[in-house]
Amino acid sequence: MEKGNLAKGAGILLIEWIPLSRTFILTSVIKRFQSQSLDVRTWLTLGFALYELKSYRAALEKFDRALTLDPDNLEALMHRGYAYFQLKDYGSAIADFQAVLAAAPKHPLAWCGQGTVQLKQGLYPSAVESFDRSLFYAPTASKTWYNRGNALLQLEDYKAAYKSFTRAAELNAKDHRTWYNRAIALAAMDSYAEALDSLDQSLSLVPNSYVAWNYRGFLLNRLGRYDDALMCFEQSLSHHPINPNAWYGLATVFAHQGNVDATVQNLRQAIKLNPNLYRLMAQQDASFDRVRRQPTLRRLLEPLTATRLG
């Protein structure tokens, strides 16, 4: 796998979890406030609680109610922008963030919000600029450093991305996504030992992250530590059985070891789940060169059109 593919193929972790106790508290807040007089602050509080529960459309409606009573309320505008963002309505989201910035040009959360939209839209240099503006006003915002790192990854500026993720980890060492994406940047710079350390930090926080186990396996495979790589892919499958990347990873390890039967068996599992992708990947992956001429593998890797013609 090429350096760029190591970075881009790893995937970026974006998942956040809300503990059950916190969900119960937020639900209680919603019930309590719904029985009170509905002024701007009440609508905002309801919107905040619903947003935290990931009920983004319901939160959006509450922020709309607040803005009906106070059209210039910057809190409502900004948080409505984030709700729009979660609903993938990026045009409305950036309009709200820009409205906040027109009234309050030094608002770090609005700059960060604008950057997250630009990141999703593929406007990576603009996203970095927005995150930089946000960090100028709020330099200890770990999520902004994290998002900035993601934009820099997309620009393949791995050294700068590594620095952003490192700063994010210094500010919040308990975010497994930061450690994972930091490993991506390090691996892209061929700093595999440090990348593995960063992945270990990520897995210490979320031991059942099958994505992190997969990536750790690919790095160990690249280093020739085949037994350790096998263990990682097996761990990944134990946490997520419908997992073509893990099957593919196992196939690459067995191919390096010259085990044709195990290579074909595991690669066939990956191809069953996504025939076009994993057949094409294996056709181009140097990991299979040692066993590529074996008849069983050649048959498995034949293009579908050739198979039909034959």
mmCIF file of C-alpha atoms in Angstrom:
data_model
loop_
_atom_site.group_PDB
_atom_site.id
_atom_site.type_symbol
_atom_site.label_atom_id
_atom_site.label_comp_id
_atom_site.label_asym_id
_atom_site.label_seq_id
_atom_site.Cartn_x
_atom_site.Cartn_y
_atom_site.Cartn_z
ATOM 1 C CA MET A 1 0.000 0.000 0.000
ATOM 2 C CA GLU A 2 1.406 3.396 -0.990
ATOM 3 C CA LYS A 3 2.082 6.152 1.512
ATOM 4 C CA GLY A 4 -0.919 8.234 0.425
ATOM 5 C CA ASN A 5 -3.161 5.183 0.555
ATOM 6 C CA LEU A 6 -1.993 4.452 4.077
ATOM 7 C CA ALA A 7 -3.287 7.856 5.078
ATOM 8 C CA LYS A 8 -6.450 7.993 3.004
ATOM 9 C CA GLY A 9 -7.423 4.331 3.305
ATOM 10 C CA ALA A 10 -7.331 4.289 7.063
ATOM 11 C CA GLY A 11 -10.513 6.266 7.488
ATOM 12 C CA ILE A 12 -11.047 9.177 9.824
ATOM 13 C CA LEU A 13 -12.789 8.529 13.108
ATOM 14 C CA LEU A 14 -15.625 10.924 13.789
ATOM 15 C CA ILE A 15 -17.839 9.063 16.270
ATOM 16 C CA GLU A 16 -18.827 10.516 19.649
ATOM 17 C CA TRP A 17 -20.660 8.622 22.377
ATOM 18 C CA ILE A 18 -23.126 9.953 24.948
ATOM 19 C CA PRO A 19 -23.238 7.917 28.173
ATOM 20 C CA LEU A 20 -26.628 6.553 29.199
ATOM 21 C CA SER A 21 -26.664 8.601 32.403
ATOM 22 C CA ARG A 22 -26.101 11.790 30.423
ATOM 23 C CA THR A 23 -28.924 10.844 28.035
ATOM 24 C CA PHE A 24 -31.252 10.345 31.011
ATOM 25 C CA ILE A 25 -30.331 13.743 32.443
ATOM 26 C CA LEU A 26 -30.873 15.525 29.129
ATOM 27 C CA THR A 27 -34.248 13.840 28.659
ATOM 28 C CA SER A 28 -35.239 15.033 32.121
ATOM 29 C CA VAL A 29 -34.176 18.579 31.237
ATOM 30 C CA ILE A 30 -36.368 18.509 28.132
ATOM 31 C CA LYS A 31 -39.408 17.333 30.100
ATOM 32 C CA ARG A 32 -38.863 19.936 32.811
ATOM 33 C CA PHE A 33 -38.468 22.883 30.462
ATOM 34 C CA GLN A 34 -41.395 21.914 28.259
ATOM 35 C CA SER A 35 -43.670 22.628 31.193
ATOM 36 C CA GLN A 36 -42.326 26.185 31.659
ATOM 37 C CA SER A 37 -42.993 29.435 29.860
ATOM 38 C CA LEU A 38 -41.419 29.327 26.422
ATOM 39 C CA ASP A 39 -39.117 32.334 26.209
ATOM 40 C CA VAL A 40 -35.919 32.536 24.166
ATOM 41 C CA ARG A 41 -33.750 30.972 26.863
ATOM 42 C CA THR A 42 -36.159 28.050 27.245
ATOM 43 C CA TRP A 43 -36.185 27.353 23.506
ATOM 44 C CA LEU A 44 -32.379 27.520 23.484
ATOM 45 C CA THR A 45 -32.068 25.132 26.427
ATOM 46 C CA LEU A 46 -34.430 22.672 24.771
ATOM 47 C CA GLY A 47 -32.447 22.952 21.546
ATOM 48 C CA PHE A 48 -29.144 22.339 23.340
ATOM 49 C CA ALA A 49 -30.529 19.244 25.076
ATOM 50 C CA LEU A 50 -32.005 17.809 21.881
ATOM 51 C CA TYR A 51 -28.764 18.473 20.024
ATOM 52 C CA GLU A 52 -26.802 16.555 22.663
ATOM 53 C CA LEU A 53 -29.264 13.678 22.212
ATOM 54 C CA LYS A 54 -28.525 13.821 18.451
ATOM 55 C CA SER A 55 -32.132 14.754 17.724
ATOM 56 C CA TYR A 56 -30.888 17.369 15.292
ATOM 57 C CA ARG A 57 -34.113 18.084 13.409
ATOM 58 C CA ALA A 58 -35.998 18.586 16.665
ATOM 59 C CA ALA A 59 -33.166 20.810 17.945
ATOM 60 C CA LEU A 60 -33.334 22.827 14.737
ATOM 61 C CA GLU A 61 -37.009 23.521 15.321
ATOM 62 C CA LYS A 62 -36.279 24.804 18.837
ATOM 63 C CA PHE A 63 -33.557 27.139 17.568
ATOM 64 C CA ASP A 64 -35.989 28.394 14.925
ATOM 65 C CA ARG A 65 -38.480 29.177 17.698
ATOM 66 C CA ALA A 66 -35.818 31.103 19.607
ATOM 67 C CA LEU A 67 -34.941 33.086 16.496
ATOM 68 C CA THR A 68 -38.593 33.907 15.890
ATOM 69 C CA LEU A 69 -38.583 35.674 19.261
ATOM 70 C CA ASP A 70 -35.081 37.154 18.841
ATOM 71 C CA PRO A 71 -33.852 37.160 15.207
ATOM 72 C CA ASP A 72 -30.420 38.504 16.191
ATOM 73 C CA ASN A 73 -29.667 35.909 18.863
ATOM 74 C CA LEU A 74 -26.149 34.723 18.035
ATOM 75 C CA GLU A 75 -26.335 31.620 20.227
ATOM 76 C CA ALA A 76 -29.409 30.421 18.380
ATOM 77 C CA LEU A 77 -27.888 31.205 14.978
ATOM 78 C CA MET A 78 -24.637 29.439 15.740
ATOM 79 C CA HIS A 79 -26.184 26.314 17.231
ATOM 80 C CA ARG A 80 -28.738 26.166 14.443
ATOM 81 C CA GLY A 81 -25.747 26.183 12.088
ATOM 82 C CA TYR A 82 -24.320 23.152 13.853
ATOM 83 C CA ALA A 83 -27.705 21.409 13.683
ATOM 84 C CA TYR A 84 -27.861 22.114 9.943
ATOM 85 C CA PHE A 85 -24.333 20.720 9.649
ATOM 86 C CA GLN A 86 -25.339 17.467 11.349
ATOM 87 C CA LEU A 87 -28.287 17.215 8.956
ATOM 88 C CA LYS A 88 -25.871 17.711 6.020
ATOM 89 C CA ASP A 89 -27.548 20.952 4.967
ATOM 90 C CA TYR A 90 -24.191 22.627 4.468
ATOM 91 C CA GLY A 91 -25.499 25.672 2.620
ATOM 92 C CA SER A 92 -27.808 26.629 5.484
ATOM 93 C CA ALA A 93 -25.112 25.815 8.036
ATOM 94 C CA ILE A 94 -22.488 28.081 6.525
ATOM 95 C CA ALA A 95 -25.081 30.855 6.071
ATOM 96 C CA ASP A 96 -25.750 30.781 9.826
ATOM 97 C CA PHE A 97 -22.043 30.714 10.728
ATOM 98 C CA GLN A 98 -21.346 33.641 8.413
ATOM 99 C CA ALA A 99 -24.261 35.573 9.896
ATOM 100 C CA VAL A 100 -22.698 35.114 13.342
ATOM 101 C CA LEU A 101 -19.284 36.201 12.046
ATOM 102 C CA ALA A 102 -20.760 39.291 10.407
ATOM 103 C CA ALA A 103 -21.997 40.380 13.843
ATOM 104 C CA ALA A 104 -19.124 38.943 15.910
ATOM 105 C CA PRO A 105 -15.953 38.514 13.806
ATOM 106 C CA LYS A 106 -13.986 37.128 16.753
ATOM 107 C CA HIS A 107 -16.408 34.260 17.522
ATOM 108 C CA PRO A 108 -14.214 31.114 17.649
ATOM 109 C CA LEU A 109 -17.061 28.589 17.480
ATOM 110 C CA ALA A 110 -18.478 30.244 14.385
ATOM 111 C CA TRP A 111 -15.068 30.151 12.691
ATOM 112 C CA CYS A 112 -14.758 26.497 13.678
ATOM 113 C CA GLY A 113 -18.253 25.777 12.379
ATOM 114 C CA GLN A 114 -17.445 27.408 9.064
ATOM 115 C CA GLY A 115 -14.288 25.309 8.885
ATOM 116 C CA THR A 116 -16.162 22.055 9.493
ATOM 117 C CA VAL A 117 -18.536 22.856 6.625
ATOM 118 C CA GLN A 118 -15.636 23.725 4.321
ATOM 119 C CA LEU A 119 -13.937 20.468 5.318
ATOM 120 C CA LYS A 120 -17.042 18.492 4.325
ATOM 121 C CA GLN A 121 -17.282 20.413 1.063
ATOM 122 C CA GLY A 122 -13.686 19.550 0.177
ATOM 123 C CA LEU A 123 -12.513 23.159 0.522
ATOM 124 C CA TYR A 124 -9.473 22.128 2.510
ATOM 125 C CA PRO A 125 -7.281 25.264 2.310
ATOM 126 C CA SER A 126 -10.278 27.424 3.266
ATOM 127 C CA ALA A 127 -11.068 25.053 6.123
ATOM 128 C CA VAL A 128 -7.516 25.384 7.481
ATOM 129 C CA GLU A 129 -7.821 29.179 7.297
ATOM 130 C CA SER A 130 -11.104 29.082 9.239
ATOM 131 C CA PHE A 131 -9.651 26.788 11.894
ATOM 132 C CA ASP A 132 -6.616 29.052 12.199
ATOM 133 C CA ARG A 133 -8.899 32.037 12.800
ATOM 134 C CA SER A 134 -10.816 30.062 15.409
ATOM 135 C CA LEU A 135 -7.606 29.032 17.168
ATOM 136 C CA PHE A 136 -6.360 32.617 17.201
ATOM 137 C CA TYR A 137 -9.287 33.449 19.489
ATOM 138 C CA ALA A 138 -9.503 30.089 21.309
ATOM 139 C CA PRO A 139 -6.057 28.438 21.196
ATOM 140 C CA THR A 140 -6.923 25.648 23.651
ATOM 141 C CA ALA A 141 -9.913 24.249 21.737
ATOM 142 C CA SER A 142 -8.906 20.610 21.221
ATOM 143 C CA LYS A 143 -11.684 19.867 18.726
ATOM 144 C CA THR A 144 -10.557 22.709 16.503
ATOM 145 C CA TRP A 145 -6.990 21.397 16.496
ATOM 146 C CA TYR A 146 -8.419 17.956 15.657
ATOM 147 C CA ASN A 147 -10.518 19.267 12.771
ATOM 148 C CA ARG A 148 -7.570 21.307 11.495
ATOM 149 C CA GLY A 149 -5.515 18.106 11.459
ATOM 150 C CA ASN A 150 -8.193 16.381 9.390
ATOM 151 C CA ALA A 151 -8.112 19.158 6.777
ATOM 152 C CA LEU A 152 -4.310 18.972 6.637
ATOM 153 C CA LEU A 153 -4.482 15.196 6.177
ATOM 154 C CA GLN A 154 -6.645 15.747 3.117
ATOM 155 C CA LEU A 155 -4.062 18.222 1.807
ATOM 156 C CA GLU A 156 -1.373 15.561 2.404
ATOM 157 C CA ASP A 157 0.516 17.969 4.644
ATOM 158 C CA TYR A 158 1.290 15.176 7.060
ATOM 159 C CA LYS A 159 3.832 16.989 9.199
ATOM 160 C CA ALA A 160 1.430 19.855 9.904
ATOM 161 C CA ALA A 161 -1.410 17.380 10.479
ATOM 162 C CA TYR A 162 0.733 15.477 12.985
ATOM 163 C CA LYS A 163 1.449 18.705 14.860
ATOM 164 C CA SER A 164 -2.257 19.568 14.983
ATOM 165 C CA PHE A 165 -3.241 16.141 16.289
ATOM 166 C CA THR A 166 -0.406 16.229 18.824
ATOM 167 C CA ARG A 167 -1.658 19.567 20.145
ATOM 168 C CA ALA A 168 -5.221 18.214 20.263
ATOM 169 C CA ALA A 169 -3.982 15.207 22.255
ATOM 170 C CA GLU A 170 -2.107 17.471 24.671
ATOM 171 C CA LEU A 171 -5.338 19.354 25.321
ATOM 172 C CA ASN A 172 -7.562 16.268 25.470
ATOM 173 C CA ALA A 173 -5.783 12.948 25.823
ATOM 174 C CA LYS A 174 -9.046 11.007 26.088
ATOM 175 C CA ASP A 175 -10.238 11.400 22.500
ATOM 176 C CA HIS A 176 -9.437 8.120 20.732
ATOM 177 C CA ARG A 177 -10.070 9.697 17.321
ATOM 178 C CA THR A 178 -7.207 12.153 17.820
ATOM 179 C CA TRP A 179 -4.715 9.394 18.587
ATOM 180 C CA TYR A 180 -5.946 7.357 15.618
ATOM 181 C CA ASN A 181 -5.672 10.179 13.098
ATOM 182 C CA ARG A 182 -2.311 11.169 14.566
ATOM 183 C CA ALA A 183 -1.177 7.615 13.727
ATOM 184 C CA ILE A 184 -2.326 8.118 10.127
ATOM 185 C CA ALA A 185 -0.163 11.233 9.812
ATOM 186 C CA LEU A 186 2.833 9.497 11.378
ATOM 187 C CA ALA A 187 2.511 6.433 9.135
ATOM 188 C CA ALA A 188 2.344 8.655 6.069
ATOM 189 C CA MET A 189 5.741 10.038 7.143
ATOM 190 C CA ASP A 190 7.080 6.470 7.571
ATOM 191 C CA SER A 191 7.252 6.920 11.367
ATOM 192 C CA TYR A 192 5.746 3.495 11.994
ATOM 193 C CA ALA A 193 6.936 2.939 15.556
ATOM 194 C CA GLU A 194 5.415 6.238 16.686
ATOM 195 C CA ALA A 195 2.281 5.498 14.677
ATOM 196 C CA LEU A 196 1.874 2.188 16.499
ATOM 197 C CA ASP A 197 2.310 3.947 19.848
ATOM 198 C CA SER A 198 -0.411 6.399 18.871
ATOM 199 C CA LEU A 199 -2.717 3.550 17.829
ATOM 200 C CA ASP A 200 -2.063 1.849 21.156
ATOM 201 C CA GLN A 201 -3.210 5.032 22.900
ATOM 202 C CA SER A 202 -6.375 5.007 20.782
ATOM 203 C CA LEU A 203 -7.060 1.347 21.563
ATOM 204 C CA SER A 204 -6.460 1.879 25.282
ATOM 205 C CA LEU A 205 -9.417 4.276 25.178
ATOM 206 C CA VAL A 206 -11.672 2.178 22.902
ATOM 207 C CA PRO A 207 -10.396 -1.429 22.943
ATOM 208 C CA ASN A 208 -13.148 -2.671 20.623
ATOM 209 C CA SER A 209 -12.379 -0.253 17.779
ATOM 210 C CA TYR A 210 -12.190 -2.677 14.864
ATOM 211 C CA VAL A 211 -11.017 0.165 12.595
ATOM 212 C CA ALA A 212 -7.980 0.809 14.819
ATOM 213 C CA TRP A 213 -7.200 -2.918 15.039
ATOM 214 C CA ASN A 214 -7.292 -3.102 11.237
ATOM 215 C CA TYR A 215 -4.968 -0.166 10.796
ATOM 216 C CA ARG A 216 -2.581 -1.520 13.404
ATOM 217 C CA GLY A 217 -2.546 -4.808 11.499
ATOM 218 C CA PHE A 218 -1.730 -3.088 8.210
ATOM 219 C CA LEU A 219 1.167 -1.203 9.795
ATOM 220 C CA LEU A 220 2.574 -4.341 11.418
ATOM 221 C CA ASN A 221 2.225 -6.181 8.115
ATOM 222 C CA ARG A 222 4.193 -3.414 6.422
ATOM 223 C CA LEU A 223 6.926 -3.864 9.049
ATOM 224 C CA GLY A 224 7.068 -7.610 8.445
ATOM 225 C CA ARG A 225 5.687 -8.426 11.898
ATOM 226 C CA TYR A 226 3.284 -10.967 10.454
ATOM 227 C CA ASP A 227 2.228 -12.849 13.585
ATOM 228 C CA ASP A 228 1.396 -9.593 15.349
ATOM 229 C CA ALA A 229 -0.503 -8.405 12.275
ATOM 230 C CA LEU A 230 -2.558 -11.614 12.188
ATOM 231 C CA MET A 231 -3.509 -11.092 15.821
ATOM 232 C CA CYS A 232 -4.710 -7.552 15.057
ATOM 233 C CA PHE A 233 -6.917 -8.598 12.157
ATOM 234 C CA GLU A 234 -8.367 -11.432 14.227
ATOM 235 C CA GLN A 235 -9.088 -8.985 17.033
ATOM 236 C CA SER A 236 -10.808 -6.717 14.546
ATOM 237 C CA LEU A 237 -13.019 -9.575 13.318
ATOM 238 C CA SER A 238 -13.900 -10.521 16.889
ATOM 239 C CA HIS A 239 -15.347 -7.034 17.367
ATOM 240 C CA HIS A 240 -16.933 -6.689 13.916
ATOM 241 C CA PRO A 241 -17.400 -9.922 11.934
ATOM 242 C CA ILE A 242 -18.746 -8.266 8.747
ATOM 243 C CA ASN A 243 -15.389 -6.675 8.127
ATOM 244 C CA PRO A 244 -13.881 -6.966 4.632
ATOM 245 C CA ASN A 245 -10.804 -4.886 5.513
ATOM 246 C CA ALA A 246 -9.863 -7.437 8.160
ATOM 247 C CA TRP A 247 -10.337 -10.373 5.761
ATOM 248 C CA TYR A 248 -8.257 -8.524 3.178
ATOM 249 C CA GLY A 249 -5.597 -7.789 5.783
ATOM 250 C CA LEU A 250 -5.385 -11.459 6.729
ATOM 251 C CA ALA A 251 -5.019 -12.344 3.051
ATOM 252 C CA THR A 252 -2.096 -9.935 2.626
ATOM 253 C CA VAL A 253 -0.289 -11.390 5.641
ATOM 254 C CA PHE A 254 -0.711 -14.975 4.447
ATOM 255 C CA ALA A 255 0.428 -13.901 0.974
ATOM 256 C CA HIS A 256 3.636 -12.483 2.444
ATOM 257 C CA GLN A 257 4.130 -15.793 4.240
ATOM 258 C CA GLY A 258 3.532 -17.781 1.044
ATOM 259 C CA ASN A 259 0.448 -19.548 2.398
ATOM 260 C CA VAL A 260 -1.626 -19.785 -0.786
ATOM 261 C CA ASP A 261 -4.647 -21.604 0.634
ATOM 262 C CA ALA A 262 -5.079 -19.155 3.531
ATOM 263 C CA THR A 263 -4.526 -16.202 1.186
ATOM 264 C CA VAL A 264 -7.273 -17.356 -1.176
ATOM 265 C CA GLN A 265 -9.647 -18.273 1.655
ATOM 266 C CA ASN A 266 -9.441 -14.867 3.339
ATOM 267 C CA LEU A 267 -9.360 -12.831 0.148
ATOM 268 C CA ARG A 268 -12.466 -14.670 -1.054
ATOM 269 C CA GLN A 269 -14.264 -13.525 2.121
ATOM 270 C CA ALA A 270 -13.366 -9.891 1.400
ATOM 271 C CA ILE A 271 -14.359 -10.183 -2.259
ATOM 272 C CA LYS A 272 -17.738 -11.661 -1.301
ATOM 273 C CA LEU A 273 -18.523 -8.485 0.639
ATOM 274 C CA ASN A 274 -17.309 -6.076 -2.061
ATOM 275 C CA PRO A 275 -16.258 -7.890 -5.245
ATOM 276 C CA ASN A 276 -15.164 -4.953 -7.384
ATOM 277 C CA LEU A 277 -13.164 -3.109 -4.719
ATOM 278 C CA TYR A 278 -11.184 -5.967 -3.180
ATOM 279 C CA ARG A 279 -10.507 -7.762 -6.453
ATOM 280 C CA LEU A 280 -9.100 -4.532 -7.895
ATOM 281 C CA MET A 281 -7.084 -3.825 -4.741
ATOM 282 C CA ALA A 282 -5.531 -7.297 -4.785
ATOM 283 C CA GLN A 283 -4.710 -7.040 -8.491
ATOM 284 C CA GLN A 284 -2.633 -3.933 -7.758
ATOM 285 C CA ASP A 285 -1.274 -4.789 -4.287
ATOM 286 C CA ALA A 286 2.377 -5.867 -4.192
ATOM 287 C CA SER A 287 1.616 -7.819 -1.019
ATOM 288 C CA PHE A 288 0.337 -10.644 -3.237
ATOM 289 C CA ASP A 289 3.350 -10.798 -5.551
ATOM 290 C CA ARG A 290 4.844 -13.864 -3.872
ATOM 291 C CA VAL A 291 1.750 -15.985 -4.614
ATOM 292 C CA ARG A 292 0.251 -14.119 -7.551
ATOM 293 C CA ARG A 293 1.111 -16.808 -10.102
ATOM 294 C CA GLN A 294 -0.669 -19.547 -8.162
ATOM 295 C CA PRO A 295 -3.652 -20.852 -10.201
ATOM 296 C CA THR A 296 -6.223 -20.601 -7.396
ATOM 297 C CA LEU A 297 -5.352 -16.980 -6.727
ATOM 298 C CA ARG A 298 -5.204 -16.122 -10.430
ATOM 299 C CA ARG A 299 -8.714 -17.490 -10.916
ATOM 300 C CA LEU A 300 -9.988 -15.502 -7.952
ATOM 301 C CA LEU A 301 -8.456 -12.294 -9.291
ATOM 302 C CA GLU A 302 -9.676 -12.649 -12.860
ATOM 303 C CA PRO A 303 -11.812 -9.672 -13.903
ATOM 304 C CA LEU A 304 -15.506 -10.493 -13.942
ATOM 305 C CA THR A 305 -15.734 -9.740 -17.678
ATOM 306 C CA ALA A 306 -12.904 -12.161 -18.437
ATOM 307 C CA THR A 307 -14.533 -14.807 -16.266
ATOM 308 C CA ARG A 308 -17.801 -14.483 -18.187
ATOM 309 C CA LEU A 309 -16.036 -14.569 -21.583
ATOM 310 C CA GLY A 310 -14.089 -17.640 -20.595
#
